[in-house]
XYZ file of C-alpha atoms in Angstrom:
606
model
C -17.242 -11.683 -23.234
C -17.269 -11.530 -19.467
C -20.534 -12.076 -17.703
C -22.113 -8.763 -15.947
C -22.569 -9.830 -12.546
C -23.020 -6.458 -11.045
C -21.639 -5.225 -7.798
C -23.133 -6.066 -4.442
C -23.841 -3.240 -1.752
C -20.651 -3.922 -0.005
C -18.312 -3.316 -3.098
C -20.484 -0.081 -3.776
C -19.911 1.187 -0.496
C -16.058 0.790 -0.735
C -16.207 2.646 -4.104
C -17.906 5.380 -2.187
C -15.512 5.448 0.702
C -12.585 5.723 -1.805
C -14.458 8.199 -3.958
C -13.893 6.368 -7.317
C -16.437 5.340 -9.905
C -17.931 1.927 -9.519
C -16.476 -0.620 -12.055
C -18.492 -3.127 -13.843
C -17.695 -6.618 -12.509
C -15.703 -8.478 -15.285
C -16.037 -11.980 -13.794
C -17.198 -15.066 -15.787
C -20.283 -16.774 -14.611
C -18.457 -20.159 -15.459
C -15.175 -21.571 -16.069
C -13.897 -20.771 -19.662
C -11.487 -23.229 -21.116
C -8.476 -20.598 -21.120
C -9.017 -20.009 -17.393
C -9.069 -23.940 -16.827
C -5.903 -24.187 -18.545
C -4.301 -21.500 -16.268
C -5.513 -23.228 -13.431
C -4.098 -26.484 -14.344
C -0.609 -24.827 -15.035
C -0.452 -23.424 -11.544
C 1.703 -25.176 -8.602
C -0.495 -23.497 -5.684
C -4.137 -23.530 -4.754
C -5.809 -21.542 -1.818
C -9.001 -22.739 -0.865
C -11.449 -21.285 1.413
C -14.536 -22.698 3.257
C -16.777 -22.019 6.301
C -16.917 -24.232 9.438
C -20.206 -24.896 11.309
C -19.783 -21.808 13.164
C -19.737 -19.616 10.004
C -16.244 -18.854 10.374
C -14.155 -18.676 7.137
C -10.878 -20.644 6.916
C -8.251 -20.711 4.070
C -5.836 -23.498 3.324
C -3.064 -23.819 0.732
C -2.458 -26.882 -1.536
C 0.515 -27.222 -3.958
C 3.059 -29.283 -5.749
C 3.596 -30.287 -9.406
C 1.280 -28.414 -11.799
C -1.795 -30.230 -12.845
C -3.068 -31.279 -9.350
C -5.999 -29.003 -10.144
C -7.698 -29.428 -13.410
C -11.139 -29.357 -15.111
C -12.763 -32.832 -14.992
C -16.154 -31.620 -16.409
C -17.846 -28.585 -17.716
C -17.321 -25.984 -15.126
C -16.083 -28.526 -12.515
C -12.600 -28.558 -11.129
C -10.922 -31.730 -9.711
C -8.499 -31.160 -7.104
C -5.955 -33.675 -5.548
C -3.422 -33.162 -2.883
C -1.584 -34.284 0.288
C -3.161 -32.613 3.380
C -3.872 -33.442 7.069
C -7.645 -33.718 6.770
C -7.796 -34.128 10.723
C -5.860 -30.848 11.442
C -6.299 -28.468 8.482
C -8.992 -25.962 9.329
C -10.622 -26.338 5.930
C -10.405 -29.985 5.614
C -12.004 -30.114 9.157
C -14.783 -27.836 7.895
C -15.361 -30.002 4.966
C -15.671 -33.263 6.889
C -17.301 -31.586 9.882
C -20.034 -34.037 11.203
C -18.600 -36.777 8.956
C -15.335 -37.536 10.790
C -15.809 -41.291 10.367
C -16.653 -41.061 6.617
C -13.895 -41.017 3.938
C -16.249 -39.672 1.195
C -18.808 -36.695 1.722
C -21.063 -35.000 -0.797
C -20.955 -31.303 -1.065
C -24.664 -30.659 -0.290
C -24.289 -27.003 -1.666
C -21.377 -26.138 0.682
C -19.733 -22.855 -0.302
C -16.133 -22.833 -1.425
C -13.707 -20.337 -3.054
C -10.312 -20.846 -4.469
C -7.309 -19.054 -5.955
C -4.784 -20.766 -8.298
C -1.426 -19.249 -8.381
C 1.769 -19.850 -10.320
C 4.663 -17.832 -8.672
C 7.179 -18.345 -11.394
C 5.022 -16.692 -13.990
C 2.950 -14.679 -11.559
C -0.386 -15.849 -12.845
C -3.461 -16.255 -10.618
C -7.151 -17.130 -11.377
C -9.813 -16.708 -8.754
C -12.939 -18.671 -8.668
C -15.969 -19.537 -6.323
C -18.728 -22.064 -6.383
C -19.744 -25.030 -4.224
C -18.190 -28.278 -3.251
C -19.540 -31.360 -5.162
C -17.691 -34.238 -3.353
C -14.685 -34.841 -1.021
C -12.745 -38.109 -0.639
C -9.770 -38.927 1.582
C -7.481 -42.019 1.710
C -4.536 -43.139 3.805
C -1.542 -41.063 3.683
C -3.240 -37.763 3.604
C -4.366 -38.044 0.030
C -7.558 -35.910 -0.578
C -9.609 -35.487 -3.645
C -12.210 -32.574 -4.123
C -14.763 -31.784 -6.843
C -15.897 -28.247 -7.118
C -18.599 -26.688 -9.325
C -17.507 -23.206 -10.434
C -19.958 -20.557 -10.524
C -17.770 -17.514 -11.090
C -14.147 -16.930 -11.964
C -11.731 -14.156 -13.119
C -8.136 -13.843 -13.923
C -6.146 -11.560 -11.770
C -2.932 -9.257 -12.361
C 0.554 -10.335 -11.393
C 1.441 -7.479 -8.990
C 2.894 -8.359 -5.544
C 3.409 -12.037 -6.385
C 6.987 -12.875 -5.596
C 8.442 -15.357 -8.012
C 9.673 -18.621 -6.617
C 9.774 -22.276 -7.753
C 7.452 -24.772 -5.887
C 8.780 -28.296 -5.204
C 6.809 -31.119 -3.984
C 7.746 -32.814 -0.456
C 6.273 -35.185 2.129
C 4.367 -33.133 4.679
C 5.086 -33.639 8.331
C 2.012 -35.692 9.122
C 3.860 -38.497 7.213
C 6.657 -40.743 8.771
C 9.405 -38.107 9.120
C 8.344 -37.088 12.694
C 8.675 -33.366 12.283
C 5.237 -32.391 13.580
C 3.935 -29.872 15.907
C 0.355 -28.415 16.280
C -0.250 -25.322 18.451
C -3.856 -24.138 18.732
C -5.451 -20.892 20.261
C -4.309 -17.604 21.267
C -1.951 -15.736 21.991
C 0.265 -16.594 19.093
C 3.195 -18.908 19.669
C 6.578 -17.770 19.286
C 7.076 -19.913 16.220
C 3.817 -18.282 14.681
C 5.073 -14.775 15.422
C 8.262 -15.301 13.755
C 6.667 -16.833 10.733
C 4.333 -13.617 10.494
C 7.461 -11.362 10.755
C 9.269 -12.813 7.520
C 6.137 -13.800 5.519
C 5.732 -12.027 2.074
C 2.391 -13.644 1.048
C -0.866 -14.642 2.640
C -4.323 -15.943 1.439
C -7.610 -14.734 2.722
C -11.218 -15.780 2.468
C -14.301 -13.879 2.849
C -18.119 -14.150 2.343
C -21.000 -12.357 1.072
C -24.679 -13.495 1.939
C -25.783 -13.466 -1.674
C -22.624 -13.765 -3.792
C -20.908 -16.455 -1.850
C -17.261 -16.818 -0.989
C -13.954 -15.119 -2.171
C -10.298 -16.210 -1.752
C -7.423 -13.897 -2.713
C -3.909 -13.170 -2.356
C -2.000 -10.491 -0.735
C 1.883 -10.158 -1.151
C 4.630 -7.624 -0.487
C 8.123 -7.390 0.844
C 8.863 -9.842 3.717
C 7.084 -8.558 7.006
C 4.321 -6.555 5.100
C 1.971 -7.880 7.641
C 2.601 -6.061 11.050
C 1.584 -7.913 14.393
C -0.119 -4.974 16.257
C -1.062 -7.064 19.506
C -0.485 -10.534 20.774
C -1.370 -11.058 24.452
C -4.068 -12.398 26.562
C -6.171 -9.489 26.008
C -6.186 -9.829 22.093
C -4.377 -10.621 19.047
C -4.479 -8.356 15.994
C -2.534 -7.684 12.901
C -2.591 -4.978 10.216
C -1.626 -5.158 6.570
C -1.658 -2.268 3.884
C -3.943 -2.544 0.924
C -1.855 -1.787 -1.959
C -2.932 -0.326 -5.423
C -4.788 -3.175 -7.263
C -7.272 -3.594 -10.031
C -9.940 -1.510 -8.361
C -12.483 -4.402 -8.054
C -12.601 -4.317 -4.280
C -14.133 -7.747 -4.079
C -12.470 -8.857 -0.792
C -12.929 -5.210 0.892
C -16.609 -5.371 -0.468
C -17.237 -8.746 1.386
C -15.396 -7.396 4.615
C -17.682 -4.336 4.444
C -21.006 -6.392 4.797
C -19.412 -9.338 6.643
C -16.071 -8.743 8.500
C -15.444 -12.249 9.114
C -12.138 -13.395 7.398
C -10.111 -16.597 7.145
C -6.227 -16.373 6.525
C -3.426 -18.826 5.927
C 0.121 -17.400 6.113
C 2.573 -20.090 4.617
C 6.338 -20.368 5.280
C 7.478 -21.652 1.988
C 10.987 -22.453 3.085
C 9.962 -24.684 6.315
C 6.437 -25.569 5.081
C 5.007 -24.500 8.225
C 1.447 -22.816 8.126
C -0.368 -20.338 10.258
C -4.190 -20.529 10.001
C -6.158 -17.496 11.373
C -9.630 -16.723 11.577
C -11.410 -13.429 12.989
C -13.024 -10.212 12.009
C -11.608 -7.495 9.776
C -12.082 -3.604 9.976
C -11.197 -1.656 7.028
C -9.320 1.488 7.788
C -9.684 4.465 5.343
C -7.618 7.639 4.904
C -6.453 9.172 8.112
C -7.569 6.360 10.031
C -5.377 4.099 8.199
C -2.367 6.518 8.491
C -3.005 6.903 12.176
C -2.228 2.968 12.437
C 0.266 2.186 9.602
C 2.783 4.521 8.365
C 2.420 5.954 4.771
C -0.846 4.220 4.459
C -4.305 5.428 3.285
C -5.986 2.162 2.974
C -5.339 -0.812 5.470
C -7.207 -3.784 7.083
C -6.865 -4.755 10.842
C -7.766 -8.520 11.538
C -8.763 -9.111 15.192
C -7.945 -12.840 15.424
C -10.391 -14.972 17.206
C -8.751 -18.329 16.677
C -5.449 -19.639 15.335
C -3.731 -22.999 14.392
C 0.033 -23.203 13.775
C 0.893 -26.460 12.162
C 4.752 -27.225 11.591
C 5.695 -28.792 8.294
C 2.033 -28.927 7.311
C 2.487 -28.054 3.676
C 3.201 -30.617 0.927
C 5.682 -28.484 -0.868
C 8.427 -25.886 -0.376
C 10.484 -23.220 -2.200
C 13.363 -24.623 -4.248
C 16.963 -23.587 -3.724
C 16.823 -21.002 -6.417
C 15.337 -18.614 -3.814
C 12.890 -15.822 -4.388
C 12.628 -12.894 -6.784
C 10.563 -10.122 -5.177
C 8.045 -8.264 -7.238
C 9.125 -4.941 -8.446
C 5.797 -3.670 -7.348
C 6.327 -4.300 -3.582
C 6.360 -1.022 -1.748
C 8.646 -0.561 1.293
C 7.532 -1.880 4.614
C 4.975 0.369 6.228
C 5.351 -0.044 9.970
C 2.832 0.450 12.754
C 3.127 3.949 14.224
C 3.477 2.023 17.681
C 6.882 0.961 16.155
C 8.114 4.359 16.120
C 7.707 7.752 18.054
C 4.520 9.650 17.418
C 5.150 12.919 15.478
C 5.512 15.988 17.768
C 3.102 17.900 15.580
C -0.518 16.510 14.784
C -1.069 17.457 11.163
C -4.637 16.969 11.641
C -4.997 19.854 13.923
C -2.335 22.560 12.784
C -1.167 23.542 9.496
C 2.578 23.997 8.774
C 4.240 24.217 5.490
C 7.885 24.184 4.461
C 9.060 26.514 1.655
C 12.068 25.601 -0.186
C 14.404 28.601 -0.194
C 17.850 27.171 -0.893
C 19.695 24.137 -2.298
C 23.614 23.394 -2.028
C 25.297 20.571 -3.948
C 27.669 18.722 -1.743
C 28.422 15.903 -4.041
C 27.019 14.811 -7.403
C 24.476 12.887 -5.500
C 24.012 14.480 -2.172
C 22.311 18.123 -1.705
C 21.339 20.211 1.270
C 18.219 22.000 1.196
C 17.124 24.951 3.215
C 13.389 25.380 4.078
C 11.463 27.972 5.979
C 8.676 26.954 8.053
C 5.514 28.865 7.704
C 1.917 28.780 9.323
C 0.116 29.934 12.512
C 1.818 27.010 14.593
C 5.272 28.511 13.794
C 6.351 30.667 16.789
C 9.540 32.695 16.600
C 10.721 31.863 19.982
C 9.553 28.228 20.115
C 11.572 25.064 18.737
C 9.684 22.899 16.545
C 12.124 19.897 16.819
C 14.946 18.596 18.786
C 18.462 17.834 17.440
C 18.526 14.337 15.696
C 14.820 14.289 14.874
C 13.228 13.892 11.471
C 10.502 15.842 9.671
C 7.813 14.250 7.478
C 6.873 16.153 4.271
C 4.095 15.568 1.804
C 4.942 16.025 -1.820
C 1.668 14.362 -3.250
C 0.120 17.381 -4.737
C 3.286 18.120 -6.609
C 3.972 14.584 -8.031
C 0.908 12.456 -8.037
C -0.370 11.902 -11.529
C -3.457 9.476 -10.645
C -4.321 5.855 -10.733
C -2.590 3.401 -13.101
C -3.227 -0.335 -12.857
C 0.220 -1.419 -14.156
C 3.405 0.559 -14.916
C 6.398 -1.782 -15.637
C 8.579 1.296 -16.369
C 8.090 2.637 -12.814
C 6.379 -0.117 -10.696
C 7.010 1.642 -7.278
C 4.858 4.673 -8.523
C 1.495 2.606 -8.317
C 1.676 2.677 -4.328
C 3.598 5.883 -3.935
C 2.152 8.385 -1.536
C 5.047 11.006 -1.969
C 5.275 11.474 1.783
C 8.821 11.418 2.883
C 10.759 11.454 6.113
C 14.074 13.301 6.434
C 16.481 13.751 9.312
C 16.894 17.532 10.034
C 20.513 18.108 9.812
C 20.818 21.584 11.199
C 20.828 22.851 14.954
C 17.068 23.419 16.019
C 15.655 26.715 15.221
C 12.200 28.377 15.192
C 11.865 28.604 11.393
C 14.659 27.628 9.262
C 15.222 23.846 8.638
C 17.982 21.959 6.538
C 17.833 18.634 5.023
C 20.709 16.733 3.781
C 19.600 14.046 1.210
C 20.976 11.615 -1.396
C 19.275 11.496 -4.757
C 17.204 8.338 -4.678
C 13.621 8.426 -5.828
C 11.059 10.785 -7.236
C 10.967 13.153 -4.355
C 14.762 13.860 -4.076
C 15.030 14.066 -7.848
C 12.326 16.693 -7.689
C 13.812 18.749 -5.199
C 17.210 18.607 -6.927
C 15.770 19.927 -10.189
C 13.111 22.177 -8.947
C 13.879 25.918 -10.002
C 14.314 27.833 -6.853
C 12.802 30.905 -8.621
C 9.427 29.131 -8.713
C 7.885 28.984 -5.247
C 7.528 25.588 -3.612
C 5.762 24.825 -0.287
C 4.702 21.556 0.842
C 2.666 20.429 3.869
C 4.578 19.399 7.051
C 2.932 16.371 8.402
C 4.970 16.196 11.610
C 8.231 15.992 13.607
C 9.530 13.071 15.531
C 12.170 10.546 16.263
C 13.368 8.244 18.979
C 14.092 9.942 22.301
C 16.691 7.100 22.571
C 18.462 8.598 19.624
C 19.945 11.338 21.622
C 23.745 11.209 21.886
C 23.697 13.546 24.915
C 21.496 11.254 26.811
C 23.709 8.350 25.625
C 26.880 10.182 27.132
C 25.085 10.666 30.408
C 24.167 6.942 30.599
C 27.375 5.243 29.423
C 30.161 7.859 29.396
C 31.220 7.032 25.940
C 29.249 6.523 22.716
C 29.996 5.362 19.443
C 28.272 6.402 16.401
C 28.425 4.431 13.182
C 27.107 5.902 9.939
C 26.900 4.860 6.239
C 26.708 7.788 3.695
C 23.900 10.287 4.592
C 23.447 8.227 7.760
C 25.570 10.829 9.317
C 22.591 13.219 9.380
C 21.370 12.407 12.807
C 24.720 13.338 14.304
C 25.039 16.737 12.364
C 22.527 18.479 14.349
C 23.774 17.184 17.675
C 27.333 17.546 17.022
C 27.744 21.367 18.053
C 26.395 20.627 21.390
C 28.168 17.304 22.051
C 31.559 18.604 20.756
C 31.032 21.687 22.984
C 30.448 19.498 25.890
C 33.350 17.399 25.136
C 35.615 20.412 25.020
C 34.768 21.595 28.441
C 37.531 21.488 31.228
C 37.515 18.230 33.168
C 35.274 16.289 30.829
C 35.616 12.636 30.913
C 33.039 11.773 28.229
C 33.927 10.334 24.750
C 32.558 10.368 21.349
C 33.998 8.064 18.608
C 32.528 8.225 14.854
C 32.849 5.378 12.323
C 31.888 6.519 9.040
C 31.639 4.521 5.897
C 31.653 6.635 2.610
C 32.024 6.215 -1.179
C 34.725 8.340 -2.664
C 32.158 10.296 -4.353
C 30.616 11.317 -1.179
C 33.745 13.075 0.120
C 32.361 16.326 -0.274
C 29.730 15.575 2.379
C 32.337 14.765 4.872
C 34.457 17.745 4.064
C 31.273 20.088 4.352
C 30.312 18.396 7.728
C 33.808 18.661 9.206
C 34.207 22.391 8.138
C 30.782 23.048 9.652
C 31.230 21.140 13.150
C 34.687 22.275 14.406
C 36.055 19.256 16.243
C 33.918 16.573 14.453
C 36.777 15.323 12.066
C 39.150 14.816 15.126
C 36.747 12.135 16.546
C 36.042 10.537 13.294
C 37.448 7.490 11.289
C 36.382 7.422 7.785
C 36.365 4.362 5.680
C 36.568 5.204 2.001
C 35.239 2.803 -0.614
C 34.893 2.832 -4.374
C 36.891 3.973 -7.422
C 38.657 7.334 -7.717
C 36.433 9.965 -9.359
C 38.718 12.988 -9.538
C 42.441 13.736 -9.625
C 42.342 15.067 -5.969
C 43.366 12.544 -3.348
C 39.999 12.111 -1.340
C 41.797 10.436 1.637
C 44.295 13.294 2.037
C 41.602 15.962 1.766
C 39.855 14.341 4.832
C 43.216 13.943 6.587
C 43.926 17.438 6.122
C 40.749 18.256 8.056
C 41.820 16.223 10.950
C 40.010 12.902 10.331
C 41.576 9.409 10.423
C 41.051 7.617 7.157
C 41.095 4.048 6.026
C 40.849 3.160 2.324
C 38.868 -0.105 2.629
C 35.400 -1.444 3.794
C 34.455 -1.086 7.447
C 34.324 -4.581 9.119
C 33.366 -6.139 12.327
C 37.166 -5.922 13.714
C 36.848 -2.112 13.319
C 34.325 -2.200 16.396
C 36.009 -4.788 18.382
C 37.866 -2.319 20.686
C 34.663 -0.939 21.858
C 32.598 -4.096 22.530
C 31.834 -5.647 25.656
C 32.434 -2.371 27.727
C 28.759 -1.386 28.346
C 29.118 1.565 25.921
C 26.268 3.219 23.962
C 26.134 2.413 20.204
C 24.219 4.526 17.684
C 23.784 3.497 14.026
C 22.256 4.936 10.983
C 22.723 3.527 7.595
C 20.668 1.911 4.558
C 19.201 -1.606 4.710
C 22.303 -3.710 3.863
C 24.806 -2.133 5.711
C 22.537 -1.594 8.768
C 21.821 -5.312 8.813
C 25.522 -5.979 9.008
C 26.306 -3.283 11.774
C 23.435 -4.963 13.865
C 25.328 -8.183 13.300
C 28.550 -6.924 14.404
C 27.047 -5.396 17.656
C 24.770 -8.098 18.785
C 24.394 -8.153 22.334
C 25.374 -4.445 22.690
C 23.102 -1.619 23.650
C 22.478 -0.276 20.173
C 20.081 2.359 19.020
C 19.595 2.414 15.200
C 17.732 4.198 12.566
C 17.415 3.224 8.771
C 17.254 5.789 6.030
C 15.345 5.291 2.714
C 13.784 7.875 0.436
C-alpha cells in the first residue's frame, strides 16, 4: 500500500485556491521493485538539483533503456554521457570540487523523473545523492538514495523512439554554448517548437520534485525577451490533482527548467521564479486558460548538440490529450468588451442548415451594455462565447473515448458573419467538436442564452483598410474561412461599384463539394461577390446536381481541382494586400505560397 506522507502547506493552499478537496498523497516512501523496473525500462531521465545559490536546475539524460537501474535497496544507479563542465546540474553536483572526479553526496537534495515516450510511462522520485563519478569522454555515474516515488499518468507525453548518439562535446565539432539573457535566436526557436519540458522545484521540508509538462508544439509561450527581462508562460492542463509542483512553487517560487530539442539534441536550461496564475488572472494572460504558470527567467544556458540522444526517423505521435495551443493575449487583439465589468448574453433564436456540415445561427444580444443605437462589433471581427455551464460535466482523470474533454473550457471564438448591428448577430460555423454539435442539435423551443466574453479581432483584418493602402486586395479562404469576408462584403462591393473606382478585390475560395450550399448562399446574400470569386472544388460528388454549374450560374469562376501556388502567381510581387483565413494545414500552405508578401491571416478552429 502507498505510504501516507500527507500534504504540505503549499499543496493545501493550491487545493484551496482551486476549490477542490485535498487528496491524500499516494507516494511511496521508498523504491518498490515494480517502480524500479519501470525506471529501468525508460530511455529518458530528468534530474533536478540545487546549485550553491539555491537555484534549481534540471537536466535530461537518455539513450538505451537500462542506463538507470536499482543497484541496492532504495538506491538507483545512473550512467550517462554528459558534459559535466557545462551542464548546470552536473556543475551543481561538482560545485567546489571541480578538480575531483569523484564526489560524495553529503546529503545533497536531488529529484528525478524517468520517462519512456514509446509507452508514455513515467515514474517520479526524490531523495539525495550518494556519490557521483566522472571519466574521460563525458561518462558520468551517479548514485541516488530514493526517499519517495510515485508513478504518473501518461497524459501529454508525445510518443517517440529515443536513439543514442554521440553528444556535441565529443569530437564532431558541433558545439556552441550561449549563456545569459536575453535568450539567443536559437533558444527562442527551440522554445517555439518544443512539445515537452521538465521542471524542478523544492520544498524546505519535503525536498525536491522533478516533473514533466507536455503538449502541442509551442505550448510554452515566450511572453518577453529583451534587456528588461525574460518570461514565459505555459498552461497547466488537467492532471492527477496532486499539485506537487504547484504546491512547491506556492511556498518557494524558485524553478529550474530544461527544454530539449529531440531532433537536434540541443538543450535550453532555465532557472528563475514562477508565479501561479489562477482563474481570471490566467485568462487575462493566456487564452482559454484558468490555470497557468509564468516563469520569470533569471539565468539561461543554451547548449547546441548537448544531449546524448535524439528522436528516431519514425517521428512523433502526439498525445490525443494535448489541447490546442493557447496563445498569449498579447499575440491577438484585446476584446472590445471587458467581460469582467459588463454582462452580455447571446440568446439563440434561429438556425439555418446551409450544408450537411455548415449551419448559420442567429443570436440576439441581451444585457444592460447592449444599446439599440450602438454597434457592438466591427465587420470581420469575432465574438467569444462561453458554453461551459451548458456542457461541462466535471473533472475526470482520464477519458480515452474523448481525451480532449479533460481540458475543455467550452469557450469558443467565432467570426461574426453578418453586417454589424446593435442586437442581432449571426455565426456561420462548421460542425466540429462539442460546442458546434450542441448548437446544431439544441431545440430552438428550449431557451438558450450563453455569456458573451468579448468581441475582438485584428484591426489589420479590414479589407477596406487594405484597399486604401494597396489599391487591390486578394482574399484566400478555405471552407468556412470565408466568414471574415461575409460581414465586410456589402460595404466593399458597394465601394467597388462606385463610378470611377479603381480598387480591386479578388477572392480565391477552396471548397469541398459538400460545402457548395455555403457558397451559393453567400453569393445570393452578397450581390457581386460571385463575380470577383474563383472557387476551387474538391472531393467526390455528393448529389446528382452539378455543383460547379450551380456556382457558375451565380456568376463565379469555378475550377474543379485543388488550389495551388500557381493560382496566386499573377498577384505576387506587386505590393498587393493579401488576406487569408483557413484551417491549420491549408493556412500553412498559403503562408508558404505567399512568403515575402504582405499577408494578414486568421486561423479558424472550433
